[in-house]
Short mmCIF file of C-alpha atoms and ligand atoms in Angstrom, two decimals:
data_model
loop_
_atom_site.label_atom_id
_atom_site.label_comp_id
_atom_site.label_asym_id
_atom_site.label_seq_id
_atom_site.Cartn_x
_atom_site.Cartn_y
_atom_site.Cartn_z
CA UNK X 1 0.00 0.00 0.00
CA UNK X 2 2.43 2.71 1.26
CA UNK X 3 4.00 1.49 -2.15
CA UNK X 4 1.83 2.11 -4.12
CA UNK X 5 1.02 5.85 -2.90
CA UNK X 6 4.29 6.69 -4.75
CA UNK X 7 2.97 5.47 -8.19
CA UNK X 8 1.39 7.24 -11.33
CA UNK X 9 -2.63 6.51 -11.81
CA UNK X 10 -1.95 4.26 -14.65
CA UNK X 11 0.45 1.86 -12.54
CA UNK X 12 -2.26 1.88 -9.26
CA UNK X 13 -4.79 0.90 -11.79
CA UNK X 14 -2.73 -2.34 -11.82
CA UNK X 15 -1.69 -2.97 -8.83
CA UNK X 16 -3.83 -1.61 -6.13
CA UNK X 17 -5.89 -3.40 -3.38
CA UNK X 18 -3.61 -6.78 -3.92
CA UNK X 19 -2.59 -8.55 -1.04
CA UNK X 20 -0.44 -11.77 -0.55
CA UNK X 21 -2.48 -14.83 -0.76
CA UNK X 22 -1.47 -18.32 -0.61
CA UNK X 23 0.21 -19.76 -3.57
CA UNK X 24 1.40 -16.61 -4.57
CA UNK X 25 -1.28 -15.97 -7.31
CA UNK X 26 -1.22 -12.32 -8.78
CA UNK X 27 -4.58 -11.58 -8.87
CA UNK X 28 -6.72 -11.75 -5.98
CA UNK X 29 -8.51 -15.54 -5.45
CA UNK X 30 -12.14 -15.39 -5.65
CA UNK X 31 -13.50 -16.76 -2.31
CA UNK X 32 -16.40 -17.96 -3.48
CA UNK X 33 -18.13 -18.53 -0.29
CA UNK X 34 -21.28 -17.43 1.63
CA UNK X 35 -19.49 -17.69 5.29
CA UNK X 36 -16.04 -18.69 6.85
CA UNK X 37 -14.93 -21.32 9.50
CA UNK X 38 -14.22 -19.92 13.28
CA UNK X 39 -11.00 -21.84 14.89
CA UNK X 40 -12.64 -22.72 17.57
CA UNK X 41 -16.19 -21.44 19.35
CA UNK X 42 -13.27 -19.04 21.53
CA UNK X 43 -12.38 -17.39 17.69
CA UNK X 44 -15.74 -17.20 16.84
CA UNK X 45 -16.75 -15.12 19.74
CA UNK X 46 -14.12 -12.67 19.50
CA UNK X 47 -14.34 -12.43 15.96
CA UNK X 48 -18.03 -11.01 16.69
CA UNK X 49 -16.76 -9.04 19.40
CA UNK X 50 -14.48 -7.66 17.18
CA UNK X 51 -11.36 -8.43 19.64
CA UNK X 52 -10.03 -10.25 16.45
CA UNK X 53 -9.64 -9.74 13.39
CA UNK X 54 -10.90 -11.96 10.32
CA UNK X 55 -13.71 -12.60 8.19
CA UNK X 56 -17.55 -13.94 9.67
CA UNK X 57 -19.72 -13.57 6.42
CA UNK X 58 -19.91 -12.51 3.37
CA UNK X 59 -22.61 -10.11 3.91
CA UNK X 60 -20.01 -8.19 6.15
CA UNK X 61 -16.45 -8.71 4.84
CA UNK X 62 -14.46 -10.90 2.11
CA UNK X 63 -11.13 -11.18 1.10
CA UNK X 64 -12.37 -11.32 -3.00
CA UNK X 65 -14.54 -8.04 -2.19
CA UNK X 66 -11.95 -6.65 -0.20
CA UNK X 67 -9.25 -6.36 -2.26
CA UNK X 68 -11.58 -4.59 -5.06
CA UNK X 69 -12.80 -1.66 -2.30
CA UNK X 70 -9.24 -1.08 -1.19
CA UNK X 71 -7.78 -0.56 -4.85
CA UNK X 72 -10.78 1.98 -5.87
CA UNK X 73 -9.96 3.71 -2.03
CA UNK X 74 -6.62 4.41 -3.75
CA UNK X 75 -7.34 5.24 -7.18
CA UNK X 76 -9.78 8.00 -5.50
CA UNK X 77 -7.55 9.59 -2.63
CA UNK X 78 -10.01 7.78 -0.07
CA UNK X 79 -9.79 6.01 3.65
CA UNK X 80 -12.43 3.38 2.68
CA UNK X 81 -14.74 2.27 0.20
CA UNK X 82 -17.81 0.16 0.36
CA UNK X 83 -18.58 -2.51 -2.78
CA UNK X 84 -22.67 -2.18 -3.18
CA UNK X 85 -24.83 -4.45 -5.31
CA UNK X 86 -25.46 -1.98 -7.79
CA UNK X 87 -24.86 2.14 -8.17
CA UNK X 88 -28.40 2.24 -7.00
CA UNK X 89 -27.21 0.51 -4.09
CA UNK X 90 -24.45 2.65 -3.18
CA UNK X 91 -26.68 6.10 -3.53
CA UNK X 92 -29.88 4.61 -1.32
CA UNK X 93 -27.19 3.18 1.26
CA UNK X 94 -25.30 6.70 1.69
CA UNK X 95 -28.86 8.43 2.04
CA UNK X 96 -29.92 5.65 4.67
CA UNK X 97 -26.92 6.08 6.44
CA UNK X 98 -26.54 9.97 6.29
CA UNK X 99 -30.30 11.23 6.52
CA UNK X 100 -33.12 11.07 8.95
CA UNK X 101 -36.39 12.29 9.35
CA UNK X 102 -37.15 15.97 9.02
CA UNK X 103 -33.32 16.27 7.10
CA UNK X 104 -33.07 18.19 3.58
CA UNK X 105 -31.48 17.74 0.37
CA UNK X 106 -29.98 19.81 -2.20
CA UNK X 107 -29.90 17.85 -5.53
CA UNK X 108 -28.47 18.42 -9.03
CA UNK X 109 -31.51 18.50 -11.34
CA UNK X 110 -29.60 16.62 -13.83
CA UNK X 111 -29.10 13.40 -12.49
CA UNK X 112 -29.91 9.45 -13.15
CA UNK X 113 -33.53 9.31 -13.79
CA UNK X 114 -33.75 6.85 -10.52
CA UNK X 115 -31.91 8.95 -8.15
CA UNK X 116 -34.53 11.74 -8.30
CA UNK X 117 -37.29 9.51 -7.99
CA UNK X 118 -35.97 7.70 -4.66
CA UNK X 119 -35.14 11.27 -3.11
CA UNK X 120 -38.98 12.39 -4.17
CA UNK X 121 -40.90 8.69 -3.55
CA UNK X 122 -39.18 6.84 -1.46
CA UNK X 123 -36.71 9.20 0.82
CA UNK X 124 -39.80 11.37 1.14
CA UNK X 125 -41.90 9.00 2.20
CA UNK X 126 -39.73 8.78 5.41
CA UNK X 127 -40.06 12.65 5.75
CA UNK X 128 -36.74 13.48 3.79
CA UNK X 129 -37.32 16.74 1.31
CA UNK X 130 -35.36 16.95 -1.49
CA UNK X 131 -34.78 20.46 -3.69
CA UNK X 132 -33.79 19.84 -7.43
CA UNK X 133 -31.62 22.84 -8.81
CA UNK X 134 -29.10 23.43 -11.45
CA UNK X 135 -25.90 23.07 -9.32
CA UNK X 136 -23.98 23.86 -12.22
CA UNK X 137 -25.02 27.72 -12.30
CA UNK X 138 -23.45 29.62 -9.74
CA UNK X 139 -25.24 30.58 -6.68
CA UNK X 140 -28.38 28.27 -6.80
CA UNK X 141 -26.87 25.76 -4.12
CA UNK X 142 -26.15 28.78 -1.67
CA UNK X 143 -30.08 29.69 -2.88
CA UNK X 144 -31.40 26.35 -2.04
CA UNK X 145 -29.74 25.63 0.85
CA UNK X 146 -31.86 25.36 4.29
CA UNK X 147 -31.14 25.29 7.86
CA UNK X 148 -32.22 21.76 7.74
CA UNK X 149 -30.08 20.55 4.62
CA UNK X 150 -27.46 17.50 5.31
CA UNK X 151 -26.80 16.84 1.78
CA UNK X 152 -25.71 18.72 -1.37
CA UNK X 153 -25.92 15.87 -4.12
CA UNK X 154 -24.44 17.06 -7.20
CA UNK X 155 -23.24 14.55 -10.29
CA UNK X 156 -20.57 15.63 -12.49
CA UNK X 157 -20.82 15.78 -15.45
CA UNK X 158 -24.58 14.89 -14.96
CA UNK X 159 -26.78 12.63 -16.53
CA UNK X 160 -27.62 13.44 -19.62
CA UNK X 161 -27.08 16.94 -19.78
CA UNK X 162 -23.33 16.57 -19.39
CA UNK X 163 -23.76 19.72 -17.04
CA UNK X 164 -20.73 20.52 -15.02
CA UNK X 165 -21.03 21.54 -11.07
CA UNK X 166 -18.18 23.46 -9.54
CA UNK X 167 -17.01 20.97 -6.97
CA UNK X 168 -14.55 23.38 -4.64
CA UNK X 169 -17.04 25.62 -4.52
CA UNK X 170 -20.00 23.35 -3.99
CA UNK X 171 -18.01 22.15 -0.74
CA UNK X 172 -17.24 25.39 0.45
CA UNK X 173 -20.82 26.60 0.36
CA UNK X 174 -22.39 23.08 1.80
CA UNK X 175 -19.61 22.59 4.42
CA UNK X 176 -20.14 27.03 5.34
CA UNK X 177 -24.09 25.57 6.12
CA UNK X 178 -23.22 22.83 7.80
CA UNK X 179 -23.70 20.09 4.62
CA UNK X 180 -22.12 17.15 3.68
CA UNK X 181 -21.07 17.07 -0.52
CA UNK X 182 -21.99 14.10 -1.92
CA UNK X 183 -20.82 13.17 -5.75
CA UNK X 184 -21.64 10.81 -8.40
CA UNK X 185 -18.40 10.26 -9.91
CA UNK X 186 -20.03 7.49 -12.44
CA UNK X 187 -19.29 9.46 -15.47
CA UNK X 188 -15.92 10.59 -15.30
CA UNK X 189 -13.79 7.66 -12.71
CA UNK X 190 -10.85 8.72 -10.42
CA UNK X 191 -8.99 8.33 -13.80
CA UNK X 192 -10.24 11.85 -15.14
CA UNK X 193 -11.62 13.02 -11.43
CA UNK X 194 -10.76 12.95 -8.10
CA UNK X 195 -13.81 14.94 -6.08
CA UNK X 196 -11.91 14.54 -2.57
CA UNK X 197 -9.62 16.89 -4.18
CA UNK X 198 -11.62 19.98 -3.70
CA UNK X 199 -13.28 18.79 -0.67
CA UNK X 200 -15.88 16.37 -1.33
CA UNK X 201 -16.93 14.07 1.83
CA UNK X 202 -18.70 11.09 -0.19
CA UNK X 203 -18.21 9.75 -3.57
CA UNK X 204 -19.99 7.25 -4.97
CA UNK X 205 -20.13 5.53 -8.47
CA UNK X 206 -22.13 2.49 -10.51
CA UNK X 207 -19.54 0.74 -10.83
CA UNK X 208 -21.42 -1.01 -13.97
CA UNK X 209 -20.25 2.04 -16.05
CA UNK X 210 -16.65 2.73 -16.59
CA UNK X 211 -14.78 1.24 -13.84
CA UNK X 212 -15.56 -2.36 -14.63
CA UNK X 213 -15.70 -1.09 -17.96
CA UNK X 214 -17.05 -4.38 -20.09
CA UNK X 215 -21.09 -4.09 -19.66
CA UNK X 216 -20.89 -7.91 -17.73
CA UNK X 217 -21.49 -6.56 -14.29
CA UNK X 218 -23.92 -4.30 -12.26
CA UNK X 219 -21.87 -2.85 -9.04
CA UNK X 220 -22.18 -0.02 -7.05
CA UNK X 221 -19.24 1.65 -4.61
CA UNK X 222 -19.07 4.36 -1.87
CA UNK X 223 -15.90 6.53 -1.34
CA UNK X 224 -15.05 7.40 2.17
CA UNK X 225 -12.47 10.24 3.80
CA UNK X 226 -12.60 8.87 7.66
CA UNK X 227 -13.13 5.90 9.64
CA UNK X 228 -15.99 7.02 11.34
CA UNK X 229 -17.91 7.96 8.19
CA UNK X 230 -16.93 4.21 7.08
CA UNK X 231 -18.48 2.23 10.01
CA UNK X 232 -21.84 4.39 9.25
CA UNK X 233 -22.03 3.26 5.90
CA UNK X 234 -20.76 -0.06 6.60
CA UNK X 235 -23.50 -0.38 9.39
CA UNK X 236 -26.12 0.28 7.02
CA UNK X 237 -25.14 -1.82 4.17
CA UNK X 238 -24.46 -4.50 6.74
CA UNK X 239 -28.13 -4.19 7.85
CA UNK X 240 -30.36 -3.27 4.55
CA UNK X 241 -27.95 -5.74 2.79
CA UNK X 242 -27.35 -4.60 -0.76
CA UNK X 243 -23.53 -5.81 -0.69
CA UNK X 244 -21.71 -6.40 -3.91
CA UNK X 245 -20.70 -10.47 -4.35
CA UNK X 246 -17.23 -11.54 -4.91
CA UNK X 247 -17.38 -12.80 -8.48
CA UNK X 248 -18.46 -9.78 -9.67
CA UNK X 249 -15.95 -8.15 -7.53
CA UNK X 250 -13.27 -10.17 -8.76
CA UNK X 251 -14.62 -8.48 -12.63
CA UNK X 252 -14.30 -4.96 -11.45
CA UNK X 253 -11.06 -5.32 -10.02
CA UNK X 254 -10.12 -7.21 -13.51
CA UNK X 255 -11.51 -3.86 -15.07
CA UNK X 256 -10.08 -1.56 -13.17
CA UNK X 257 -6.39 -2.58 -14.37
CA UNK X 258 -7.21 -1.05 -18.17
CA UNK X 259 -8.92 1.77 -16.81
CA UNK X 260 -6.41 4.32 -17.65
CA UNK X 261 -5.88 3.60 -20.98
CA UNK X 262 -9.60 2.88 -21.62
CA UNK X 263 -10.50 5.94 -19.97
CA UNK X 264 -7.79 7.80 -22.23
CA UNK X 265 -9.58 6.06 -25.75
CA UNK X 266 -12.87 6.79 -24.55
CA UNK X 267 -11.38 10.78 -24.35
CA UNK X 268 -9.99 10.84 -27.66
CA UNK X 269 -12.53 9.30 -30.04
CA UNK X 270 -15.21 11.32 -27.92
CA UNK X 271 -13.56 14.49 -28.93
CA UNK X 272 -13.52 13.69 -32.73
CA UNK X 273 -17.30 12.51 -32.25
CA UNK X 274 -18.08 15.58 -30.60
CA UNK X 275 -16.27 17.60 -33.24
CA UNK X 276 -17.87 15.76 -36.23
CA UNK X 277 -21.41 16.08 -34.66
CA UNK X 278 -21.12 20.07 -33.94
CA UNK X 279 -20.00 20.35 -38.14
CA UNK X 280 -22.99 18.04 -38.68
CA UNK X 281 -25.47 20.13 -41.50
CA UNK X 282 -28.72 17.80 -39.60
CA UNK X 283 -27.25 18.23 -35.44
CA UNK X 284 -29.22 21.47 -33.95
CA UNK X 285 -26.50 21.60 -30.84
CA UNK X 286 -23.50 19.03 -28.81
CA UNK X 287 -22.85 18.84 -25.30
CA UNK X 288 -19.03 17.48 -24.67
CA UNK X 289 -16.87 19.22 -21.46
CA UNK X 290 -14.29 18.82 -24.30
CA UNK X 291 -15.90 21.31 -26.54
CA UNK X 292 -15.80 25.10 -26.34
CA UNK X 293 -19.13 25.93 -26.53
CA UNK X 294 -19.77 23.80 -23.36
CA UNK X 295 -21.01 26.49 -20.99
CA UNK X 296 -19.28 24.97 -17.68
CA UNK X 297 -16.23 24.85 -19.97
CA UNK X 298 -13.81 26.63 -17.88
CA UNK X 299 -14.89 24.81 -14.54
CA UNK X 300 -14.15 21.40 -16.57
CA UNK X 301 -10.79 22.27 -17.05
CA UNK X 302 -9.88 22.86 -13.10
CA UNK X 303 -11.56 19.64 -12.34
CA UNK X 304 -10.83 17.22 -14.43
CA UNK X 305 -7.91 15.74 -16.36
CA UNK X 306 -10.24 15.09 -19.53
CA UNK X 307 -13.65 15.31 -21.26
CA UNK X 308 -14.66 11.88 -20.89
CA UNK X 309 -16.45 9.83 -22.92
CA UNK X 310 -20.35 10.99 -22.77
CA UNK X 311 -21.83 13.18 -25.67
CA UNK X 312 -25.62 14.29 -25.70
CA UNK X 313 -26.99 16.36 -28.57
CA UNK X 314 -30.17 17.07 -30.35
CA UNK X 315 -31.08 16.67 -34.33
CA UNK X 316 -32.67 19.53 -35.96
CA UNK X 317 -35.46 16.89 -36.79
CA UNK X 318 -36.10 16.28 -33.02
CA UNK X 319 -37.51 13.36 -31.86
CA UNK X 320 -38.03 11.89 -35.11
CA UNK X 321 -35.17 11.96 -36.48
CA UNK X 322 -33.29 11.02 -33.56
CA UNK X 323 -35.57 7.95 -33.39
CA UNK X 324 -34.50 7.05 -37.10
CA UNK X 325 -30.79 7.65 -36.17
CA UNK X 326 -30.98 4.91 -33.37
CA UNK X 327 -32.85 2.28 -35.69
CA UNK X 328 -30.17 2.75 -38.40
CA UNK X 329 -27.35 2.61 -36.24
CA UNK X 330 -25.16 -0.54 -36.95
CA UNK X 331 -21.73 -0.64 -34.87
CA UNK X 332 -23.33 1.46 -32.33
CA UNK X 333 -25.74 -0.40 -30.17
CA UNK X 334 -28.87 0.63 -28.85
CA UNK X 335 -29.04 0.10 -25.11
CA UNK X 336 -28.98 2.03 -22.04
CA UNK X 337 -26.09 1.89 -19.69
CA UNK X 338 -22.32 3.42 -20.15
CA UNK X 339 -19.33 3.17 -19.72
CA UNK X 340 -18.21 -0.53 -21.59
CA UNK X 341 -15.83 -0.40 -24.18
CA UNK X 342 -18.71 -0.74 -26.92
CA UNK X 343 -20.25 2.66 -28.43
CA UNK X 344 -24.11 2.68 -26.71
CA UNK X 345 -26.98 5.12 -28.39
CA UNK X 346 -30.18 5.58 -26.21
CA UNK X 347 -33.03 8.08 -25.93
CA UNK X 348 -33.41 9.62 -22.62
CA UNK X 349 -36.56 11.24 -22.54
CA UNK X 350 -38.23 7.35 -23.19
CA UNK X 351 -35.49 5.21 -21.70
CA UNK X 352 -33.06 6.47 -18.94
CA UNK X 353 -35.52 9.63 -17.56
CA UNK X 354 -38.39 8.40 -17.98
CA UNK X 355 -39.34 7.85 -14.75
CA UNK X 356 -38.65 11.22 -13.57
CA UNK X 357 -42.17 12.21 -15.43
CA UNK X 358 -42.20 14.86 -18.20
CA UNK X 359 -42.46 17.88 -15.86
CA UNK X 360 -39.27 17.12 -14.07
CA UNK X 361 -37.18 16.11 -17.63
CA UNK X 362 -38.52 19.73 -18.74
CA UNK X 363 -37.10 21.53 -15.78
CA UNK X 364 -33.70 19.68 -16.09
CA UNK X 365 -33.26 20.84 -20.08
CA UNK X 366 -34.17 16.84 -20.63
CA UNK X 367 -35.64 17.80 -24.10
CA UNK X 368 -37.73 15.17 -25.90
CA UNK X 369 -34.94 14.90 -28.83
CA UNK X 370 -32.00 14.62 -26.64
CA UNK X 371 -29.63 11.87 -27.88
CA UNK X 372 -26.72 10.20 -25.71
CA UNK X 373 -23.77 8.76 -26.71
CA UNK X 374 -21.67 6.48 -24.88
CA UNK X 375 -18.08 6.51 -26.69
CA UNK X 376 -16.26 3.06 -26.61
CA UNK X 377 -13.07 2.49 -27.62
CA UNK X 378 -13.64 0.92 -30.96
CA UNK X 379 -11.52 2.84 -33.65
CA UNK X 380 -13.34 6.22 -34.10
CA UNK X 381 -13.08 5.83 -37.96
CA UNK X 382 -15.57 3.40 -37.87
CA UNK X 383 -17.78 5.08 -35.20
CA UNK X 384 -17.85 8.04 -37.12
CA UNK X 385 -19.00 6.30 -40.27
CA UNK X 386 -21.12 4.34 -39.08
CA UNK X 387 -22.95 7.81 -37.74
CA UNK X 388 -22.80 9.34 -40.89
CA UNK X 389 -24.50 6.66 -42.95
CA UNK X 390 -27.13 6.58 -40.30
CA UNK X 391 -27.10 10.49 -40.04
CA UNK X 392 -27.93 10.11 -44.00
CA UNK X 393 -31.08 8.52 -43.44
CA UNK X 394 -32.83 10.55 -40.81
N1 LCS F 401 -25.33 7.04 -11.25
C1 LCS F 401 -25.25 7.32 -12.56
C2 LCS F 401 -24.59 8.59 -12.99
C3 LCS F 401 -25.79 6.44 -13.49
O1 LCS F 401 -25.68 6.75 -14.78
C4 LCS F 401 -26.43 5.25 -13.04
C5 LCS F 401 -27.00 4.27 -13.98
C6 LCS F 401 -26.50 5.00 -11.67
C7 LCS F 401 -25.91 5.91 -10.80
C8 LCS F 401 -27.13 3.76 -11.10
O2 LCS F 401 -26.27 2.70 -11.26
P1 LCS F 401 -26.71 1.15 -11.38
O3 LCS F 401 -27.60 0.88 -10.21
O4 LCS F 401 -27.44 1.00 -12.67
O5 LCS F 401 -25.43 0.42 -11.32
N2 LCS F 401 -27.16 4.78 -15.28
C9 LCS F 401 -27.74 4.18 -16.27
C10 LCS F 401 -27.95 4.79 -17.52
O6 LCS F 401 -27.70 5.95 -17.82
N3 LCS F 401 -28.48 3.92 -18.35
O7 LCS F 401 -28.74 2.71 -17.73
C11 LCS F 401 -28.26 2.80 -16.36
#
C-alpha cells in the first residue's frame, strides 16, 4: 500500500488493493463462499466481538470483495470504500446512512432518472425533502440551501445533460451551512476526477459504467475520507444488505487494471465525435466538457484531467429523427447503460428519464430529442462512419 502511494494513476490501476495470498497468485482468489470457518467457538466469539480480526460472512467482509474496495480507495484519494450491489445501491445506502427524518437535500436536477425519484418517492416517504436545482449555475446551491439541509448531491458531469457543477465551490458553500457534498463520480472515474480533491466528503459511483468497464457486471461503490464515516455506511449496508458479491468483484477489479488507458480512448474518439457532430449540416446543438461551446467549460478544465467519454446532442429533426438515427445505427448499439468499451446510443426522454415524469425532464433541459452517446473504444473511424451513414437517413 504505502508502495503504491508513490505510483502514477496508470500503474495503481494495476496494482492496487492486492494482497499476498497463498500460492502466490497475482490476482486476488475469488473466495467464493457465503461464510467462513471460526478456529474454535473461543475465535468465533471474538471475531463477533471484534477483539479479532478476520472474516464472519460474506454479507459483512471478504477477502475477494476486499481487495476490489481497497484498490478503488486508492485510485480515489479515499480512507475506505464500500462494494454495493449496484450504483443504485451505493446512492440509497449513503442516504440511509446519512439522513433522517425531518433532514433536507440539495440535488443536481440533472441526475440518473432513478436517483430523483428515490429522493422524491421513497426518501420522502420517510419525511426526507429533497430540492432539485441546477448546481452547475453559480449561486443556486447557496439559494437552495436550508437550515435543515445534510446533503448537497451534485453529479458531475450529470446525466444526460453533461452539465458541469463546480465541486470546490459546492463544498465550500455546503460545508459554510453545515452540509455534507456528496458526488456521483459514475461518469468521469478517479482516472479523469478525483472529487476529494476539492473537498468532497462522499463519492460514490455504478460501478457497472466505466470502472468495470465491459457491460458484464452491475456494481455499485461508496468513497469514504474517515473511519468514522466508514463504520456508518458499513453499518447500514451490513443491515439493509445490498452488498456487492465476490465474483463480480473479482470483474471490477479485472476492469479496473485497463482503466487508464480505456478511460484515455474513450477521451480521444469522444472528442472527434463531438467535433464531427457540432460540423454536422442535420445536429441542432453538442454537449461534450471537451468542446468550447460547453457552458461549464472553464470549470471542466480545473476539475478534471479530460472530457470523458459521454456526448448528448439534439437533431434539428427532433424526436423523429433522432428515433431514425438509433434504428439505423449498426456498430453502435442501442441500449442504455455506459461506460463498456462498446459505443451505446439511447433516448433519454423514453429510456433512462423516464421515470422522472415529463415535468421534471422539462425543468432539467431533458428535451424530448435529446440523444446520448456512450463513446467506446472501438476505432473512431468506424464510429464516425457508421454515424454518418445513419445520419444520411434521418
Ligand atoms: N449514477 C449514474 C450517474 C448512473 O448513470 C447510473 C445508472 C447509476 C448511478 C445507477 O447505477 P446502477 O444501479 O445502474 O449500477 N445509469 C444508467 C444509464 O444511464 N443507463 O442505464 C443505467
Amino acid at each position: 500500500m504505502s508502495y503504491n502511494k508513490n505510483l502514477q494513476f496508470g500503474s495503481k490501476c494495476v496494482h492496487s488493493g492486492m494482497s499476498e495470498y497463498e500460492f502466490g497468485p497475482v490476482v486476488p482468489p475469488i473466495y467464493q463462499t457465503s461464510t467462513f470457518k471460526f478456529e474454535s467457538a473461543e475465535h468465533g466469539a471474538a471475531l463477533f466481538k471484534g477483539e479479532a480480526d478476520g472474516y464472519i460472512y460474506t454479507r459483512m467482509k471478504n477477502p475477494t470483495i476486499e481487495a476490489m474496495e481497497n484498490a478503488i480507495a486508492e485510485l480515489e484519494g479515499g480512507h475506505k470504500a464500500l462494494g454495493c450491489a449496484s450504483g443504485m445501491s451505493a446512492i440509497s445506502t449513503v442516504f440511509i446512512s446519512l439522513l433522517q427524518s425531518g433532514d433536507h437535500v440539495v440535488c443536481s436536477k440533472s441526475v440518473y432518472g432513478p436517483t430523483l425519484t428515490l429522493l422524491q418517492t421513497i426518501m420522502s416517504k420517510f419525511g426526507v425533502e429533497s430540492t432539485f436545482v441546477d448546481t452547475d449555475v453559480e449561486g443556486a446551491i447557496e439559494k437552495a440551501i436550508k437550515t435543515n439541509t445534510k446533503i448537497v448531491y451534485v453529479e458531475t458531469p450529470a446525466n444526460p445533460m453533461i452539465t458541469i457543477t463546480d465541486l470546490e465551490a459546492a463544498s465550500r458553500i455546503a460545508h459554510k451551512n453545515g452540509a455534507l457534498v456528496v458526488v456521483d463520480n459514475t461518469f468521469m472515474s478517479p482516472a479523469l476526477q478525483q472529487p476529494f480533491k476539492f473537498g468532497v466528503d462522499v463519492v460514490l459511483h455504478s460501478m457497472t459504467k466505466f470502472l468495470n468497464g465491459h457491460a458484464d457486471v452491475v456494481a455499485g461503490i461508496i468513497v469514504v475520507k474517515d473511519e468514522d464515516m466508514y463504520m456508518k455506511m458499513r453499518k447500514t449496508l451490513n443491515q439493509h444488505g445490498g452488498v456487492i458479491d465476490p465474483f463480480n468483484s473479482f470483474l471490477v477489479h479485472r476492469g479496473l487494471k485497463t482503466l487508464s488507458i480505456r478511460m484515455q480512448r474513450h477521451c480521444e474518439n469522444s472528442q472527434l465525435i463531438a467535433e464531427y457532430l457540432l460540423n454536422h449540416p442535420k445536429v441542432k446543438w453538442v454537449r461534450y466538457p471537451g468542446l468550447k461551446s460547453h457552458p461549464n467549460y472553464e470549470v471542466g478544465l480545473k476539475q478534471h484531467s479530460a472530457p470523458g467519454g459521454m456526448i448528448s446532442f439534439e437533431l434539428k429533426g427532433g424526436f423523429k429523427a433522432g428515433e431514425v438515427l438509433m434504428n439505423s445505427v449498426k456498430l453502435c448499439t442501442l441500449a442504455v447503460s455506459l461506460g463498456g468499451v462498446e459505443t451505446l446510443i439511447q433516448h433519454p426522454a423514453s429510456m433512462t428519464h423516464l421515470s422522472m415524469g415529463a415535468e421534471a425532464r422539462m425543468d432539467a433541459g431533458i428535451t424530448e430529442g435529446l440523444v446520448r452517446l456512450s463513446v467506446g473504444i472501438e476505432n473512431v473511424k468506424d464510429i464516425i462512419d457508421d454515424l454518418e451513414q445513419a445520419l444520411s437517413k434521418s
